[in-house]
CSV table of C-alpha atoms in Angstrom, one decimal:
chain,number,residue,atom,x,y,z
A,190,MET,CA,5.0,13.3,-17.2
A,191,LYS,CA,6.2,12.5,-13.7
A,192,ASP,CA,6.8,8.8,-12.7
A,193,THR,CA,8.3,6.8,-9.9
A,194,PHE,CA,9.4,3.1,-9.8
A,195,PHE,CA,9.9,0.9,-6.7
A,196,ILE,CA,11.1,-2.6,-7.7
A,197,TYR,CA,11.1,-5.7,-5.4
A,198,LYS,CA,11.7,-9.4,-6.0
A,199,ASP,CA,8.2,-10.4,-7.3
A,200,PHE,CA,6.5,-7.1,-7.5
A,201,GLU,CA,6.9,-3.5,-8.4
A,202,ILE,CA,5.1,-0.2,-7.7
A,203,TYR,CA,4.9,2.4,-10.4
A,204,SER,CA,3.2,5.8,-10.0
A,205,VAL,CA,2.7,8.2,-12.9
A,206,GLU,CA,1.1,11.6,-13.4
A,207,GLU,CA,0.0,12.6,-16.9
A,208,LEU,CA,-1.6,15.8,-18.2
A,209,THR,CA,-2.3,14.3,-21.6
A,210,TRP,CA,-1.4,10.7,-22.5
A,211,LYS,CA,-2.3,8.1,-25.0
A,212,LYS,CA,-1.0,4.6,-24.3
A,213,GLU,CA,-1.4,2.2,-27.2
A,214,VAL,CA,-2.9,-1.3,-26.9
A,215,HIS,CA,-0.5,-3.5,-24.9
A,216,ARG,CA,-0.4,-6.5,-22.5
A,217,HIS,CA,1.9,-7.6,-19.8
A,218,ASN,CA,3.3,-10.9,-18.4
A,219,PHE,CA,2.3,-9.9,-14.9
A,220,PHE,CA,-0.8,-9.0,-12.8
A,221,GLU,CA,-1.4,-5.4,-12.4
A,222,LEU,CA,-3.5,-3.6,-9.8
A,223,LEU,CA,-4.3,-0.1,-11.2
A,224,TYR,CA,-5.6,2.6,-9.0
A,225,ILE,CA,-6.8,6.0,-10.4
A,226,GLU,CA,-6.0,8.6,-7.7
A,227,TYR,CA,-7.6,11.4,-9.8
A,228,GLY,CA,-8.6,12.2,-13.4
A,229,THR,CA,-10.8,10.9,-16.1
A,230,GLY,CA,-10.3,9.3,-19.5
A,231,ASN,CA,-11.0,6.3,-21.7
A,232,HIS,CA,-9.8,2.8,-20.8
A,233,ILE,CA,-10.2,0.2,-23.6
A,234,LEU,CA,-10.0,-3.3,-21.9
A,235,ASN,CA,-10.1,-6.4,-24.1
A,236,SER,CA,-11.6,-4.3,-26.9
A,237,ILE,CA,-14.4,-3.0,-24.6
A,238,PRO,CA,-14.4,0.8,-23.9
A,239,HIS,CA,-14.8,2.1,-20.3
A,240,ARG,CA,-14.7,5.6,-19.0
A,241,TYR,CA,-12.4,5.6,-16.0
A,242,LYS,CA,-12.7,8.2,-13.2
A,243,GLN,CA,-11.3,9.1,-9.8
A,244,HIS,CA,-10.9,6.2,-7.3
A,245,ASP,CA,-11.5,3.5,-9.9
A,246,ILE,CA,-9.6,0.2,-9.4
A,247,TYR,CA,-8.7,-2.3,-12.0
A,248,LEU,CA,-7.1,-5.7,-11.6
A,249,LEU,CA,-5.5,-6.9,-14.9
A,250,THR,CA,-4.2,-10.3,-15.7
A,251,PRO,CA,-1.5,-11.5,-18.2
A,252,LYS,CA,-4.4,-12.4,-20.5
A,253,ASP,CA,-5.8,-8.9,-20.7
A,254,TYR,CA,-4.9,-6.3,-23.2
A,255,HIS,CA,-5.7,-2.6,-22.9
A,256,SER,CA,-5.0,1.0,-23.8
A,257,PHE,CA,-5.5,4.4,-22.2
A,258,LYS,CA,-6.3,8.0,-23.3
A,259,THR,CA,-6.5,10.7,-20.7
A,260,LEU,CA,-9.3,13.3,-20.9
A,261,GLU,CA,-8.2,15.2,-17.8
A,262,PRO,CA,-4.9,15.2,-15.9
A,263,THR,CA,-4.6,11.8,-14.3
A,264,LYS,CA,-2.5,10.1,-11.6
A,265,PHE,CA,-2.2,6.3,-11.9
A,266,HIS,CA,-0.7,4.0,-9.3
A,267,CYS,CA,0.3,0.6,-10.7
A,268,LEU,CA,1.0,-2.3,-8.3
A,269,ARG,CA,2.4,-5.1,-10.5
A,270,PHE,CA,3.2,-8.6,-9.4
A,271,LEU,CA,4.6,-11.7,-11.1
A,272,PRO,CA,2.9,-15.1,-10.7
A,273,ASN,CA,5.6,-16.1,-8.2
A,274,PHE,CA,4.0,-13.6,-5.8
A,275,PHE,CA,1.3,-16.2,-5.2
A,276,SER,CA,1.7,-19.3,-3.1
A,277,ASN,CA,0.8,-22.0,-5.7
A,278,LYS,CA,-0.1,-22.6,-9.4
A,279,LYS,CA,-3.7,-23.4,-8.7
A,280,GLU,CA,-4.2,-20.1,-6.9
A,281,ILE,CA,-2.6,-18.3,-9.9
A,282,GLU,CA,-5.0,-20.0,-12.3
A,283,GLU,CA,-8.1,-19.3,-10.2
A,284,ILE,CA,-7.3,-15.6,-9.8
A,285,GLU,CA,-6.3,-15.2,-13.5
A,286,LYS,CA,-9.6,-16.9,-14.7
A,287,LEU,CA,-11.7,-14.9,-12.2
A,288,PHE,CA,-10.4,-11.5,-13.1
A,289,TYR,CA,-10.0,-12.1,-16.8
A,290,TYR,CA,-13.7,-13.0,-17.2
A,291,HIS,CA,-14.7,-10.2,-14.8
A,292,ASN,CA,-12.7,-7.8,-17.0
A,293,GLN,CA,-14.5,-9.0,-20.1
A,294,THR,CA,-17.9,-7.8,-18.6
A,295,ASN,CA,-17.1,-5.0,-16.1
A,296,GLY,CA,-13.6,-3.7,-16.2
A,297,ASN,CA,-13.6,-1.5,-13.2
A,298,LEU,CA,-13.8,-3.5,-10.0
A,299,ILE,CA,-17.2,-3.3,-8.1
A,300,PHE,CA,-17.0,-3.4,-4.3
A,301,LEU,CA,-19.2,-3.6,-1.3
A,302,GLU,CA,-19.1,-0.1,0.1
A,303,ASP,CA,-17.0,-0.8,3.2
A,304,ASP,CA,-14.6,-2.9,1.2
A,305,LYS,CA,-14.0,-0.1,-1.4
A,306,ALA,CA,-13.0,2.4,1.3
A,307,PHE,CA,-10.7,-0.2,3.0
A,308,CYS,CA,-9.0,-1.1,-0.3
A,309,GLU,CA,-8.3,2.5,-1.1
A,310,MET,CA,-6.9,2.9,2.5
A,311,VAL,CA,-4.6,-0.2,2.0
A,312,ILE,CA,-3.4,1.1,-1.4
A,313,LEU,CA,-2.5,4.5,0.1
A,314,LYS,CA,-0.8,2.7,3.0
A,315,ILE,CA,1.3,0.6,0.6
A,316,LEU,CA,2.3,3.8,-1.3
A,317,ASP,CA,3.2,5.4,2.1
A,318,GLU,CA,5.4,2.4,3.1
A,319,VAL,CA,7.1,2.5,-0.3
A,320,ALA,CA,7.9,6.3,0.0
A,321,GLY,CA,9.1,5.9,3.5
A,322,GLN,CA,11.6,3.1,2.9
A,323,LYS,CA,11.2,2.0,6.5
A,324,GLY,CA,12.8,-1.1,8.0
A,325,GLN,CA,11.0,-4.4,7.0
A,326,ASN,CA,8.8,-2.5,4.6
A,327,GLU,CA,9.1,-5.1,1.9
A,328,VAL,CA,7.5,-7.7,4.2
A,329,ILE,CA,4.8,-5.3,5.2
A,330,ILE,CA,4.0,-4.2,1.7
A,331,LYS,CA,3.8,-7.8,0.5
A,332,SER,CA,1.4,-8.6,3.3
A,333,LEU,CA,-0.8,-5.6,2.6
A,334,MET,CA,-0.9,-6.5,-1.1
A,335,MET,CA,-1.9,-10.0,-0.4
A,336,ALA,CA,-4.7,-8.8,1.9
A,337,LEU,CA,-5.8,-6.4,-0.8
A,338,ILE,CA,-5.9,-9.1,-3.5
A,339,GLN,CA,-8.0,-11.4,-1.3
A,340,ILE,CA,-10.6,-8.6,-0.6
A,341,ILE,CA,-10.8,-7.8,-4.3
A,342,ARG,CA,-11.1,-11.5,-5.1
A,343,ARG,CA,-14.0,-11.9,-2.6
A,344,ASN,CA,-15.8,-8.9,-4.2
A,345,ALA,CA,-15.2,-10.2,-7.7
A,346,SER,CA,-16.6,-13.6,-6.7
A,347,ILE,CA,-19.7,-12.0,-5.3
A,348,ASP,CA,-20.2,-9.9,-8.5
A,349,GLU,CA,-19.5,-12.9,-10.7
A,350,SER,CA,-22.3,-14.9,-9.1
A,351,ASN,CA,-24.7,-12.2,-10.4
A,352,LEU,CA,-23.3,-12.4,-13.9
A,353,ASN,CA,-23.8,-16.0,-14.8
A,354,LEU,CA,-25.4,-15.3,-18.2
A,355,GLN,CA,-22.8,-12.7,-19.1
A,356,THR,CA,-19.9,-14.9,-18.1
A,357,THR,CA,-21.3,-17.7,-20.2
A,358,GLU,CA,-21.4,-15.4,-23.2
A,359,VAL,CA,-17.9,-14.1,-22.5
A,360,LEU,CA,-16.5,-17.7,-22.4
A,361,LYS,CA,-17.8,-18.1,-25.9
A,362,ILE,CA,-16.4,-14.8,-27.1
A,363,ASP,CA,-13.1,-15.6,-25.5
A,364,THR,CA,-12.9,-18.9,-27.3
A,365,ILE,CA,-13.5,-17.2,-30.6
A,366,LEU,CA,-10.8,-14.6,-29.9
A,367,SER,CA,-8.3,-17.2,-28.9
A,368,TYR,CA,-9.1,-19.1,-32.1
A,369,ILE,CA,-8.5,-16.0,-34.2
A,370,ARG,CA,-5.2,-15.2,-32.4
A,371,SER,CA,-4.0,-18.8,-32.7
A,372,ASN,CA,-4.7,-18.9,-36.5
A,373,ILE,CA,-3.8,-15.3,-37.5
A,374,ALA,CA,-1.1,-16.8,-39.8
A,375,ASN,CA,-3.7,-19.1,-41.5
A,376,PRO,CA,-6.1,-16.9,-43.4
A,377,HIS,CA,-8.1,-19.9,-44.8
A,378,LEU,CA,-9.0,-20.9,-41.2
A,379,LEU,CA,-10.3,-17.4,-40.5
A,380,LYS,CA,-12.9,-17.4,-43.3
A,381,LYS,CA,-16.5,-17.2,-42.0
A,382,LYS,CA,-17.3,-20.6,-43.4
A,383,GLU,CA,-14.3,-22.3,-41.7
A,384,MET,CA,-15.0,-20.6,-38.4
A,385,ALA,CA,-18.7,-21.4,-38.5
A,386,ASN,CA,-17.9,-25.1,-39.1
A,387,HIS,CA,-15.3,-25.0,-36.3
A,388,PHE,CA,-17.8,-23.6,-33.8
A,389,ASN,CA,-20.7,-25.5,-35.2
A,390,VAL,CA,-22.9,-22.5,-36.0
A,391,SER,CA,-24.2,-20.8,-39.2
A,392,ILE,CA,-22.1,-18.4,-41.2
A,393,HIS,CA,-24.6,-15.6,-40.5
A,394,TYR,CA,-24.8,-16.3,-36.8
A,395,ILE,CA,-21.0,-16.1,-36.1
A,396,GLY,CA,-20.8,-12.7,-37.8
A,397,GLU,CA,-23.8,-11.3,-36.0
A,398,TYR,CA,-22.7,-12.9,-32.6
A,399,PHE,CA,-19.3,-11.3,-32.9
A,400,LYS,CA,-20.6,-7.8,-33.9
A,401,THR,CA,-23.2,-7.9,-31.1
A,402,HIS,CA,-20.8,-8.7,-28.3
A,403,LEU,CA,-17.7,-6.7,-29.4
A,404,ASN,CA,-19.3,-3.9,-31.5
A,405,ILE,CA,-16.9,-4.6,-34.3
A,406,THR,CA,-17.2,-6.8,-37.4
A,407,LEU,CA,-15.4,-10.1,-37.5
A,408,ARG,CA,-13.4,-9.0,-40.6
A,409,ASP,CA,-12.3,-5.7,-39.0
A,410,TYR,CA,-11.2,-7.5,-35.8
A,411,ILE,CA,-9.1,-10.0,-37.8
A,412,GLU,CA,-7.5,-7.2,-39.8
A,413,GLN,CA,-6.8,-5.2,-36.6
A,414,THR,CA,-5.2,-8.3,-35.0
A,415,LYS,CA,-3.1,-8.9,-38.1
A,416,LEU,CA,-1.9,-5.3,-38.2
A,417,LYS,CA,-0.9,-5.6,-34.6
A,418,VAL,CA,1.2,-8.6,-35.4
A,419,VAL,CA,2.8,-6.8,-38.4
A,420,THR,CA,3.5,-3.8,-36.2
A,421,GLU,CA,5.2,-6.0,-33.6
A,422,LYS,CA,7.3,-7.8,-36.2
A,423,LEU,CA,8.4,-4.5,-37.9
A,424,SER,CA,9.2,-2.9,-34.5
A,425,LYS,CA,11.0,-5.7,-32.8
A,426,SER,CA,12.6,-7.8,-35.5
A,427,THR,CA,14.8,-7.5,-38.6
A,428,LEU,CA,12.3,-9.5,-40.8
A,429,THR,CA,11.8,-8.1,-44.3
A,430,PHE,CA,8.4,-7.3,-45.7
A,431,SER,CA,8.5,-10.5,-47.8
A,432,GLU,CA,9.3,-12.6,-44.7
A,433,ILE,CA,6.5,-11.1,-42.7
A,434,SER,CA,4.1,-11.5,-45.7
A,435,ASN,CA,5.0,-15.3,-45.8
A,436,ASP,CA,4.7,-15.6,-42.0
A,437,LEU,CA,1.2,-14.3,-42.0
A,438,GLY,CA,0.0,-16.3,-45.0
A,439,PHE,CA,-0.4,-13.5,-47.6
A,440,ILE,CA,-0.6,-14.9,-51.1
A,441,ASP,CA,2.3,-12.6,-52.2
A,442,SER,CA,3.9,-9.3,-51.5
A,443,SER,CA,1.4,-7.4,-53.6
A,444,HIS,CA,-1.4,-8.6,-51.3
A,445,PHE,CA,0.6,-7.6,-48.2
A,446,ASN,CA,1.3,-4.1,-49.6
A,447,LYS,CA,-2.4,-3.6,-50.3
A,448,PHE,CA,-3.3,-4.7,-46.8
A,449,ILE,CA,-0.9,-2.2,-45.3
A,450,MET,CA,-2.2,0.6,-47.5
A,451,ARG,CA,-5.8,-0.3,-46.7
A,452,SER,CA,-5.1,-0.5,-43.0
A,453,THR,CA,-2.9,2.5,-42.5
A,454,GLY,CA,-3.3,4.7,-45.6
A,455,ILE,CA,0.5,4.6,-46.3
A,456,SER,CA,2.9,2.2,-48.0
A,457,PRO,CA,4.8,-0.5,-46.0
A,458,SER,CA,8.1,1.4,-46.1
A,459,GLU,CA,6.4,4.6,-44.9
A,460,PHE,CA,4.6,2.6,-42.1
A,461,LYS,CA,7.9,1.1,-41.0
A,462,LYS,CA,9.5,4.5,-41.0
A,463,SER,CA,6.7,5.9,-38.8
A,464,LEU,CA,7.2,3.1,-36.3
A,465,SER,CA,10.9,3.9,-36.0
A,466,ILE,CA,10.1,7.5,-35.4
A,467,THR,CA,7.5,6.6,-32.7
A,468,THR,CA,9.9,4.4,-30.8
A,469,THR,CA,12.9,6.8,-30.8
């Protein structure tokens, strides 16, 4: 692995070359423009799989979550910027909404032909400015990045106008996903009957709707989400198994232990040990 960081006030540029790489599901508290200089692999964005390839461009928002697995040696360029990079809160909200819903349907950004070539040229110019460390390069880089974002924003808006039906469906799915994440510690609210009542649909419909749009059953998604929370708590806190079990609404430690065994195939203590090995 070879990587390079350039950090500025409200943004940073990160380049990485990977022969083989598997990046687990994660999310950030910043926006990220991701450019694939070369390589192929799998990019799972908001639980939807995409096959990335050379010259693909993604724009990720703080709401997105994703993972990577390279199939061929890959070079990524990540241009990351905090919300303060933008001029006002309304602009932040508009861009976040536009790209989050775009990512739920397309993932890789779709461009008009001339704009795609121009965007790649601007990205490479930004990388050149960073590498050169020339005078006033921070001002130039920020201006180039802002121009780049506006061009991408224009193309995403054009594409969104052709995806009205899909966007409407994504809004529904996003509402369901938000409901699940908000109530992950309240198992009784995640029962099909409770969710069907909340969204005013039949029990059968909500299960089929979820499976059709995300290609995963509602139960499996809830269990995966719960396991992610458990993993986070075990990795980044000193909470005991009993405390985590209580936090997530398990009836007792026995049910928590059975959940870990069912989800991972190993005991809670073995699972915790495997996490400590992974992070060291």
